[in-house]
CSV table of C-alpha atoms in Angstrom, one decimal:
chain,number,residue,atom,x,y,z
A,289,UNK,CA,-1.9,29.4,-27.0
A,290,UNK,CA,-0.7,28.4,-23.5
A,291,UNK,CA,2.3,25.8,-23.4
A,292,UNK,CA,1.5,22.9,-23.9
A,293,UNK,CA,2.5,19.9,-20.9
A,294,UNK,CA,5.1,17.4,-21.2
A,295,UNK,CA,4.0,14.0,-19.9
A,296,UNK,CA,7.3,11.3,-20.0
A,297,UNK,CA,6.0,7.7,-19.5
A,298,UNK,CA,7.1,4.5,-19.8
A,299,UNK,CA,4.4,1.9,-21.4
A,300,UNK,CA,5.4,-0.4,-18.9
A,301,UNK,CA,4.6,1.9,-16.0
A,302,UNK,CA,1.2,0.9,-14.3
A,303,UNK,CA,1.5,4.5,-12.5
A,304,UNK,CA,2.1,6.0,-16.0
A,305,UNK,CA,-1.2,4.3,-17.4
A,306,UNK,CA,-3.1,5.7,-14.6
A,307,UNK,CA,-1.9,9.3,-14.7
A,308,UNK,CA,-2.2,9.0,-18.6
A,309,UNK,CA,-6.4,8.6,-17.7
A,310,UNK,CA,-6.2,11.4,-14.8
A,311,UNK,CA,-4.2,14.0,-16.8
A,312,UNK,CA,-6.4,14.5,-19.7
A,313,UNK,CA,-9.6,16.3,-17.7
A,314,UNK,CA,-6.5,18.4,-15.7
A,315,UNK,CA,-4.9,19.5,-18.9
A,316,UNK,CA,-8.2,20.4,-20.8
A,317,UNK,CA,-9.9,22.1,-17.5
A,318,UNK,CA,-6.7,24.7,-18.2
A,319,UNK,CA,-6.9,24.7,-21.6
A,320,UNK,CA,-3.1,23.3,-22.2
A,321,UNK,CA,-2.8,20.2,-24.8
A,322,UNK,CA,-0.3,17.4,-23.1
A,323,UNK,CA,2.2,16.4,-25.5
A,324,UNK,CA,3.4,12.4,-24.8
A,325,UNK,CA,6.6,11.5,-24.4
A,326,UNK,CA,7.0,7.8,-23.9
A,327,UNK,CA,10.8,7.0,-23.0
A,328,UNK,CA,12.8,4.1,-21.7
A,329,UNK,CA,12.7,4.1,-18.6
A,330,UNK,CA,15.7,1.7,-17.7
A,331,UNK,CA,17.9,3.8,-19.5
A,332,UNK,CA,17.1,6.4,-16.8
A,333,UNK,CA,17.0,3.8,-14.2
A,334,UNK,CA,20.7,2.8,-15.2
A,335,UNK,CA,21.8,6.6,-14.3
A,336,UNK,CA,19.7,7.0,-10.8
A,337,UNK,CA,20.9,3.1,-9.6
A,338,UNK,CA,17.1,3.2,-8.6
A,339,UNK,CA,15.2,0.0,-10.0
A,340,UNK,CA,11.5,-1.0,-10.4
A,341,UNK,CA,9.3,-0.9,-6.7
A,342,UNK,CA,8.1,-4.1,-7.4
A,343,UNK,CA,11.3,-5.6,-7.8
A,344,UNK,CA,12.2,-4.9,-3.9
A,345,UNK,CA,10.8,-7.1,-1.1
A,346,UNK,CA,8.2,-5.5,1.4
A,347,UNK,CA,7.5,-2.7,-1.4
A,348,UNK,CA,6.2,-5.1,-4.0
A,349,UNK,CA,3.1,-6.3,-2.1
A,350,UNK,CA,2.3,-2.5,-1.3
A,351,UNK,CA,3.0,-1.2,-4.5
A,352,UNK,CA,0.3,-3.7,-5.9
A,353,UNK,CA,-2.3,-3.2,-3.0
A,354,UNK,CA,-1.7,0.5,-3.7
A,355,UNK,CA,-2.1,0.0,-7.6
A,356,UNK,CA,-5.6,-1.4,-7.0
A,357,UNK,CA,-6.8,1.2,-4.2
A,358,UNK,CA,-5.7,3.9,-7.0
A,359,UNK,CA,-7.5,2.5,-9.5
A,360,UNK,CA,-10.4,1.5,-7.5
A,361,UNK,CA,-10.1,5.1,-6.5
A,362,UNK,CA,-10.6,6.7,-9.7
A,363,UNK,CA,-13.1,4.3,-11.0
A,364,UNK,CA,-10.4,3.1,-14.0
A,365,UNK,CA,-9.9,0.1,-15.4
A,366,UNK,CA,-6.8,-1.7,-14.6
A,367,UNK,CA,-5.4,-4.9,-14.0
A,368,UNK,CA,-1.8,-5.5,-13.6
A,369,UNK,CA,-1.0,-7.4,-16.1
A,370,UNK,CA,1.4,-10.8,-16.6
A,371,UNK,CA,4.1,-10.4,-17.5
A,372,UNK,CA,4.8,-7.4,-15.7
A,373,UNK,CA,7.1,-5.3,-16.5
A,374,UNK,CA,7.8,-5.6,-20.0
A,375,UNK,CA,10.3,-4.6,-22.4
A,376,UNK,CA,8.7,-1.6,-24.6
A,377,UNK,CA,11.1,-0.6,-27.3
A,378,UNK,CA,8.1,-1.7,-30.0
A,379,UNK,CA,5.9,-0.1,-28.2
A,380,UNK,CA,7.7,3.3,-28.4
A,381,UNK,CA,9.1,2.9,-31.8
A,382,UNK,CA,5.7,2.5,-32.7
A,383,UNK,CA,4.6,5.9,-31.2
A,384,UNK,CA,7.4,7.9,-32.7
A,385,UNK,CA,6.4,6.6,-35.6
A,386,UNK,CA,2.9,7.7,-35.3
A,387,UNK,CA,3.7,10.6,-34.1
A,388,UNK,CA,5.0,11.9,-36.8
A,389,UNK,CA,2.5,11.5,-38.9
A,390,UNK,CA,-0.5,14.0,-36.0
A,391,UNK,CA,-0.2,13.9,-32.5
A,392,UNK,CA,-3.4,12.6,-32.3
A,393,UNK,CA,-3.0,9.5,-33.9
A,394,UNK,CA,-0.1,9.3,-31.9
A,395,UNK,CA,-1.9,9.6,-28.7
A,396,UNK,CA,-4.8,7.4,-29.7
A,397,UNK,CA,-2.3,4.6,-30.4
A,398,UNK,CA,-0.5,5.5,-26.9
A,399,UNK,CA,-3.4,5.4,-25.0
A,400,UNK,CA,-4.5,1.9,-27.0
A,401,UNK,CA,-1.6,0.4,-26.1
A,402,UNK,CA,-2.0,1.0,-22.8
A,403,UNK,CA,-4.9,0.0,-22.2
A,404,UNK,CA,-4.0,-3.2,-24.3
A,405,UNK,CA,-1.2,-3.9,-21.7
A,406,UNK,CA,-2.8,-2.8,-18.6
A,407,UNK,CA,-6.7,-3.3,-19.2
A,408,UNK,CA,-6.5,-6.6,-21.9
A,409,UNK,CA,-3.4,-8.1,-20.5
A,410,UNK,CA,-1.8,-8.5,-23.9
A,411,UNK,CA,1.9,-8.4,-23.9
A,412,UNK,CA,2.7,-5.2,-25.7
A,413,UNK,CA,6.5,-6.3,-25.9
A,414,UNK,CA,5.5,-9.0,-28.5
A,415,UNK,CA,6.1,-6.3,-32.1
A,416,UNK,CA,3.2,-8.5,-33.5
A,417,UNK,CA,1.0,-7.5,-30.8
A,418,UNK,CA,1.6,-3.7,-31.0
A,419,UNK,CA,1.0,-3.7,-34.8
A,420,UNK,CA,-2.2,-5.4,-34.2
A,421,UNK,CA,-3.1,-2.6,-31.8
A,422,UNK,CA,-2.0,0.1,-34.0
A,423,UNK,CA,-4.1,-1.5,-37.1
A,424,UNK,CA,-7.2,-1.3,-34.5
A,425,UNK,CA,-6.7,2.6,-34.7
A,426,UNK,CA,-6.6,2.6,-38.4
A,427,UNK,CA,-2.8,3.0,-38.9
A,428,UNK,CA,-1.2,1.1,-41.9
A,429,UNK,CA,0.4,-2.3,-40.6
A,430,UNK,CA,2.7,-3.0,-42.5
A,431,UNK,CA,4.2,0.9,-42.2
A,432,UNK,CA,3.6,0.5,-38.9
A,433,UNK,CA,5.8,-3.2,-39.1
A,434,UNK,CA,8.4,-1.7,-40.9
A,435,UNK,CA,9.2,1.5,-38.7
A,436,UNK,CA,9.8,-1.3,-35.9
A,437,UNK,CA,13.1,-2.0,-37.5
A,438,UNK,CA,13.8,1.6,-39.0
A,439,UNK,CA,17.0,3.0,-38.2
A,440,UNK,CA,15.3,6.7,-38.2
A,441,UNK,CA,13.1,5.4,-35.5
A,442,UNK,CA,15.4,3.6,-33.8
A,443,UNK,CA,17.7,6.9,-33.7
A,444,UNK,CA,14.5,8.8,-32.6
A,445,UNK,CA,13.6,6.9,-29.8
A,446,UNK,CA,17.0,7.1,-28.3
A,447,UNK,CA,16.9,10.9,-28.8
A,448,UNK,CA,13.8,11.1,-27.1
A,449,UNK,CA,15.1,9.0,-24.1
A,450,UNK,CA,18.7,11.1,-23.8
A,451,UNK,CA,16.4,14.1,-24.0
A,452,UNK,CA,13.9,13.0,-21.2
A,453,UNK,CA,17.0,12.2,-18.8
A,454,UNK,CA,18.9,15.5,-19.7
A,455,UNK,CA,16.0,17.4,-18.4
A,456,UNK,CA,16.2,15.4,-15.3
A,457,UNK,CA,13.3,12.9,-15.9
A,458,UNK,CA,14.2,9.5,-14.1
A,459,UNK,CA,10.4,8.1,-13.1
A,460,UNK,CA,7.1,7.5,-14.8
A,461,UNK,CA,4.9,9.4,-15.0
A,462,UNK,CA,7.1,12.3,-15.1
A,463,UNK,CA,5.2,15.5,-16.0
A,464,UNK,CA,6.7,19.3,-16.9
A,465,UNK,CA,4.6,22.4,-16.9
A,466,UNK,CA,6.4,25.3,-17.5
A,467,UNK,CA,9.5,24.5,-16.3
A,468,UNK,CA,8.3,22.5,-13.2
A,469,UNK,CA,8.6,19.0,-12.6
A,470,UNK,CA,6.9,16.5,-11.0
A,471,UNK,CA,6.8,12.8,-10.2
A,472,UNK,CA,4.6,10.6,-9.4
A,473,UNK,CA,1.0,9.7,-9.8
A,474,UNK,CA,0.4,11.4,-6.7
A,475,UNK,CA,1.8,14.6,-8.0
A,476,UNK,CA,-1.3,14.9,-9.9
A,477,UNK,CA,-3.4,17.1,-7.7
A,478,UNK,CA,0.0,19.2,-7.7
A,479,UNK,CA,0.3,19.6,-11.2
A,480,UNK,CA,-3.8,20.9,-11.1
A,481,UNK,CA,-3.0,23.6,-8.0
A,482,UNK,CA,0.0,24.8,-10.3
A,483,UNK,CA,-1.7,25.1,-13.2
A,484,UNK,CA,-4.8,27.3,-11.1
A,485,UNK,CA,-2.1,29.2,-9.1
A,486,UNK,CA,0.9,29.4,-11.4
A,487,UNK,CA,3.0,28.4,-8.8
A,488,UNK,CA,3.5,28.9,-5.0
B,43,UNK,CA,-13.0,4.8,21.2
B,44,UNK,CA,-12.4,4.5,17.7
B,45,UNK,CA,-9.4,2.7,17.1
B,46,UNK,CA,-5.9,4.9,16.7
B,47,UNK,CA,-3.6,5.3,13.6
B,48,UNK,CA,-0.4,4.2,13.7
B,49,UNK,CA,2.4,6.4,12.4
B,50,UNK,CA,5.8,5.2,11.5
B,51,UNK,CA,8.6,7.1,10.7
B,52,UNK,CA,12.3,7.9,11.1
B,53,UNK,CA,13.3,11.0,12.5
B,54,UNK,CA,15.8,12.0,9.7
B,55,UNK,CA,12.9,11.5,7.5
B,56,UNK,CA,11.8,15.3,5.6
B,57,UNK,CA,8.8,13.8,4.4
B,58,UNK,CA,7.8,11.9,8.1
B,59,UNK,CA,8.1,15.6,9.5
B,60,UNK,CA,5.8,17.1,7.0
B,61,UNK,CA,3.6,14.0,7.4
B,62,UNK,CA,4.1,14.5,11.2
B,63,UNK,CA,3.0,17.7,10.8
B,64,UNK,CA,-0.2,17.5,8.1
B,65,UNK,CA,-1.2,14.8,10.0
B,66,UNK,CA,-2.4,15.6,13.2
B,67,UNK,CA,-5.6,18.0,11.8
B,68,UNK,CA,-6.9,15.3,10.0
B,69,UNK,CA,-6.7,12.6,12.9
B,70,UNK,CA,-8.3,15.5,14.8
B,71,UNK,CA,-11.1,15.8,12.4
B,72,UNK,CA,-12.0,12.3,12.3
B,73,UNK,CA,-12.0,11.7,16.4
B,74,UNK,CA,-8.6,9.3,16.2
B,75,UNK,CA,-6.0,9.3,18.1
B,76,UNK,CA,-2.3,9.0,16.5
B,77,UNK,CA,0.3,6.8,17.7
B,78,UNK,CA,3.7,7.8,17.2
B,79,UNK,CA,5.9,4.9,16.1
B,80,UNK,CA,9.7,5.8,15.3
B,81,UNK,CA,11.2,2.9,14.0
B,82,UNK,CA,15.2,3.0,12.1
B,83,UNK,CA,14.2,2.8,8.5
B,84,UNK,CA,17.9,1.9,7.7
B,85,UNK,CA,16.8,-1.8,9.1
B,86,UNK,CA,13.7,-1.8,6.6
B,87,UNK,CA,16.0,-0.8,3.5
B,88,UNK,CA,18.2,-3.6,4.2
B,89,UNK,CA,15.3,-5.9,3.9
B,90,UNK,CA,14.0,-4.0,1.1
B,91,UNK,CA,17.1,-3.3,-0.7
B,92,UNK,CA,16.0,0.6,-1.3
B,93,UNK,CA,17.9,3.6,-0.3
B,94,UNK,CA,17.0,6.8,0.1
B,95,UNK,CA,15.8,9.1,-2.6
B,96,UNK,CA,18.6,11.5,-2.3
B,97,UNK,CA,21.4,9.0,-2.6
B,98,UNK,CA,20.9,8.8,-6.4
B,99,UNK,CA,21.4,10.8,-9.3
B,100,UNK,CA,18.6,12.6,-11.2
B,101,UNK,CA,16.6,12.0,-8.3
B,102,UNK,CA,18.2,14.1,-5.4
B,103,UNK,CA,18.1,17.2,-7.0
B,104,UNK,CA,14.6,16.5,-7.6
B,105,UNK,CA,13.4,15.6,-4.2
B,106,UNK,CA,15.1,18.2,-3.2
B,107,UNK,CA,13.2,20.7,-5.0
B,108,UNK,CA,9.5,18.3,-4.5
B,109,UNK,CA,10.4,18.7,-0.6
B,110,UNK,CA,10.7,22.9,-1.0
B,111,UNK,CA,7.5,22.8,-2.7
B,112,UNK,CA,5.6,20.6,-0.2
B,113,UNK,CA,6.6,22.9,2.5
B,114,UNK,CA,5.6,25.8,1.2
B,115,UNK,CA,2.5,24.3,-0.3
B,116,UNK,CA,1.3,24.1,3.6
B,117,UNK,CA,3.1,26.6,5.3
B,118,UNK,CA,5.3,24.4,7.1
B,119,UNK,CA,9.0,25.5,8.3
B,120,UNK,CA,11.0,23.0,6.6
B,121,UNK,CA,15.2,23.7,5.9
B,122,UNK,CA,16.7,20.7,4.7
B,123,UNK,CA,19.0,19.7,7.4
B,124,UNK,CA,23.5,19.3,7.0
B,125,UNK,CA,24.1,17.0,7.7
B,126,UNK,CA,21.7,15.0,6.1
B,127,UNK,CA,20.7,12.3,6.5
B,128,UNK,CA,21.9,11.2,10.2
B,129,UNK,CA,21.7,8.7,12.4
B,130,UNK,CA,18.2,8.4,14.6
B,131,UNK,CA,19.3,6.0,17.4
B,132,UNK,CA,19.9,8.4,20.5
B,133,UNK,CA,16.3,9.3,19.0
B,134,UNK,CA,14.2,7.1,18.7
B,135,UNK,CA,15.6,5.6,22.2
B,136,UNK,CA,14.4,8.9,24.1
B,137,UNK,CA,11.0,9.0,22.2
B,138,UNK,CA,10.9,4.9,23.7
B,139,UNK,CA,11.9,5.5,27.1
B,140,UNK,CA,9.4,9.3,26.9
B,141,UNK,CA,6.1,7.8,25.7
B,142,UNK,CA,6.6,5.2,28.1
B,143,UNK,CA,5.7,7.7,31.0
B,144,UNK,CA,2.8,9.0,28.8
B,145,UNK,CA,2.2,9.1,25.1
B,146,UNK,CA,1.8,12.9,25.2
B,147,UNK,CA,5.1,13.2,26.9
B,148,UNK,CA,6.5,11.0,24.0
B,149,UNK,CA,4.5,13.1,21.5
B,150,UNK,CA,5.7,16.3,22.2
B,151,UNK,CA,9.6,15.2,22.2
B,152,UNK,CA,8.8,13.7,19.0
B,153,UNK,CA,7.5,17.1,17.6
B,154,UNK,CA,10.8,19.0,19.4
B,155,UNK,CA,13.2,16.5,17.5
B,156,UNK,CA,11.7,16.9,14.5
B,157,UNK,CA,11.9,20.6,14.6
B,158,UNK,CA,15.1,20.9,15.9
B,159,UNK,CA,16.4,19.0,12.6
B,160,UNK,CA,14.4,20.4,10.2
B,161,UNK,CA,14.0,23.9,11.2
B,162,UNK,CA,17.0,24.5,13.6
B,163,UNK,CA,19.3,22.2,12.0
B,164,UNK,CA,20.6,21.3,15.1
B,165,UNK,CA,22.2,17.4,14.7
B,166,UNK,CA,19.8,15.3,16.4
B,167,UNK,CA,22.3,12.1,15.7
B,168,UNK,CA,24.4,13.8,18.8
B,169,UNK,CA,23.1,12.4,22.5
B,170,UNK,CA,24.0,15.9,23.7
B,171,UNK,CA,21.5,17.9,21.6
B,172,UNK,CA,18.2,15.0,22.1
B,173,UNK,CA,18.6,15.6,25.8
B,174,UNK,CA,19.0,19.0,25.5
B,175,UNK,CA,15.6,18.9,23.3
B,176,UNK,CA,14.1,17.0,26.0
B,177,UNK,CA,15.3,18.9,28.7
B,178,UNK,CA,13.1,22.0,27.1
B,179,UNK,CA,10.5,19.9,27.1
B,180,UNK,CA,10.2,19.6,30.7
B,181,UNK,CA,12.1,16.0,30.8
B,182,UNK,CA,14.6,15.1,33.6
B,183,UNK,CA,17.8,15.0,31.5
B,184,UNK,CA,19.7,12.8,33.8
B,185,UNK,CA,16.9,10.5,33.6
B,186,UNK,CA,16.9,10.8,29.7
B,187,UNK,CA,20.6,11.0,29.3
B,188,UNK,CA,21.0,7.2,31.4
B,189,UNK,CA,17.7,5.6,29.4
B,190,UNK,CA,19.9,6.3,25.9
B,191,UNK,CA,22.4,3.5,27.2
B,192,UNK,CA,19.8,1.5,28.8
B,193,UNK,CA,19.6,-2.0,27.7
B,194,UNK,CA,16.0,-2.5,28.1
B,195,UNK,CA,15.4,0.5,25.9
B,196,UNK,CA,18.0,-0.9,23.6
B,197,UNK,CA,15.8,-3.5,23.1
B,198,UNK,CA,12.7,-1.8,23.0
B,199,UNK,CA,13.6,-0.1,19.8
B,200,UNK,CA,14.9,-3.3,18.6
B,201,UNK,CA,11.3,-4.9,18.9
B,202,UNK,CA,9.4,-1.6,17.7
B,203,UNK,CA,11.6,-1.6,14.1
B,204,UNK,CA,11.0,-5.6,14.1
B,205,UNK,CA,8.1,-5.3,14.4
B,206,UNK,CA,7.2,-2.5,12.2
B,207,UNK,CA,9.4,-4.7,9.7
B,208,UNK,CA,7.3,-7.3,10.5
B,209,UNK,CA,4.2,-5.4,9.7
B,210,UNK,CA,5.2,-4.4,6.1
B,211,UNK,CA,6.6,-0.7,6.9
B,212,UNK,CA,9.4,0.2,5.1
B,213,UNK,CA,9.6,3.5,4.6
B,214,UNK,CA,8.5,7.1,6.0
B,215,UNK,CA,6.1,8.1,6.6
B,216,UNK,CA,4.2,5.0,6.8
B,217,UNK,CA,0.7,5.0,8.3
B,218,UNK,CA,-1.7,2.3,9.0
B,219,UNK,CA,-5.3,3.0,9.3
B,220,UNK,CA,-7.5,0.0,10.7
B,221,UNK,CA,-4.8,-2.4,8.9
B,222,UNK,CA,-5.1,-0.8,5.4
B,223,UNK,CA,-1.2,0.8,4.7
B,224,UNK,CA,-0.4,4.0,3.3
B,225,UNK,CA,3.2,4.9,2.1
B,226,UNK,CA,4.3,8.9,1.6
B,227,UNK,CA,3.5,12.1,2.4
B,228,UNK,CA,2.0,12.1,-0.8
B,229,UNK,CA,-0.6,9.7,0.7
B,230,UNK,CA,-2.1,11.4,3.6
B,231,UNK,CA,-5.0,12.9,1.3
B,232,UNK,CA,-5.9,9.3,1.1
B,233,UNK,CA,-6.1,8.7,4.5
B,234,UNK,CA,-8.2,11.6,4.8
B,235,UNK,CA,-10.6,10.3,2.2
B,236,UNK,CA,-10.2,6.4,4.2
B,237,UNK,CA,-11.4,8.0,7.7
B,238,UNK,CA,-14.3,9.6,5.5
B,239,UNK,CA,-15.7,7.1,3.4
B,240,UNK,CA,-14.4,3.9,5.3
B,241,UNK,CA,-12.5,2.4,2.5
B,242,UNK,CA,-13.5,1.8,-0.8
């Protein structure tokens, strides 16, 4: 089987939720399964110095026209949502959790909670909120309550995040094929050439 | 005449080159004129608070490698410059005082800069090497050399980086197409698919 793509995202990160949508037709057109690593992505933001676009004048009122046109764009749903950005430690503990138990229910609860936050505008920082989610996809709630507060999960998320920022990851979405990175929504058409050409 | 694009950037800019570069075929194609607008980013992260990419951890060995790839991607001739970045003042000022005895004139000293950094590496922060640029060009150095000093040029770039300020530009590339902004290299795809559909 060919290697499978690592996709780092942070649930917070409208960009993230957007390639989330536009990756899944790239990675099945080239037969490779994406495996989802949501991370905390002010941890990595602590190491770079480099903070959120919309939190600098001049690039926030882009940043949001841009959001739109790329949405608009690709015909997907998306709103950005308020409050924006949020704190998404539930929401990650949550999918570590999951995880663990198929990456498939892992994913389906990833990609509910993103479209909870970004489509719904429900405030997936709020643990009460992301175990309602999570019960919409048939997990167990009050499993799914209690890992929120596990210290295996806890540990795990952690791991994941030193892990992402070891291999250099610092943005969202951040995606690896084969040893390649790249950033950015707009790497996207990028990440499809490499995976026709194998590189250039 | 349909109406032009405006093009900012700042000549120590890797990405504004390969923009600089990439964009000219597609203005073609669409019957528009470009006009060239240097402008001294440094004023617009000052405003905005952001520096550049490779002035951060994690993220300069990356952009590093994303700017190799982009090159080759399109065949451009792309070293990254030392030193890097450097200042764009004796720049921008001969572009000014250039395109003000024709655009093409200020055009083609634009394209000569640009090379000369990024695939010479000659320092284009020194007086000495912008009018020797211009001189191959077919420029009047002592004309060139005096306008560097020349308080009414002084000025002009002044206005020009106000005003691009003004306009909600902040980084580079930047490109404006019948008011609608687009940030990045990364974007220029986009403002293909603008000119061709008219928006969306």
């Amino acid at each position: 089987m060919a290697d499978t793509i690592d996709f780092f995202f942070d649930f917070s990160s409208p960009y993230g939720y957007l390639a989330s949508v536009r990756l899944e037709p790239i990675a099945s057109k080239h037969g490779r399964e994406i495996v989802w690593r949501p991370y905390l992505m002010g941890a990595a933001m602590k190491v770079s110095g480099r903070g959120a676009l919309v939190s600098h004048p001049l690039l926030n009122d882009y940043t949001r026209l841009d959001l739109d046109r790329c949405a608009r764009r690709y015909e997907i749903p998306f709103t950005l949502p308020d409050p924006f950005p949020v704190q998404t430690v539930a929401a990650c503990r949550a999918f570590y959790w999951t995880t663990d138990q198929g990456l498939n229910a892992g994913k389906r609860l990833a990609q509910q909670l993103l479209r909870a936050y970004f489509v719904d505008n429900r405030n997936i920082s709020d643990p009460e909120v992301v175990v309602s989610v999570g019960a919409d996809t048939g997990l167990d709630s009050q499993g799914l309550k209690t890992s929120l507060t596990d210290p295996v999960i806890k540990e795990r998320l952690r791991h994941e995040t030193d892990r992402a920022i070891t291999l250099g990851v610092f943005g969202s979405p951040f995606i690896i094929v084969d040893g390649e990175p790249f950033w950015g929504n707009d790497r996207l058409d990028e990440v499809d050439h490499w995976l026709s050409t194998g590189g250039w």
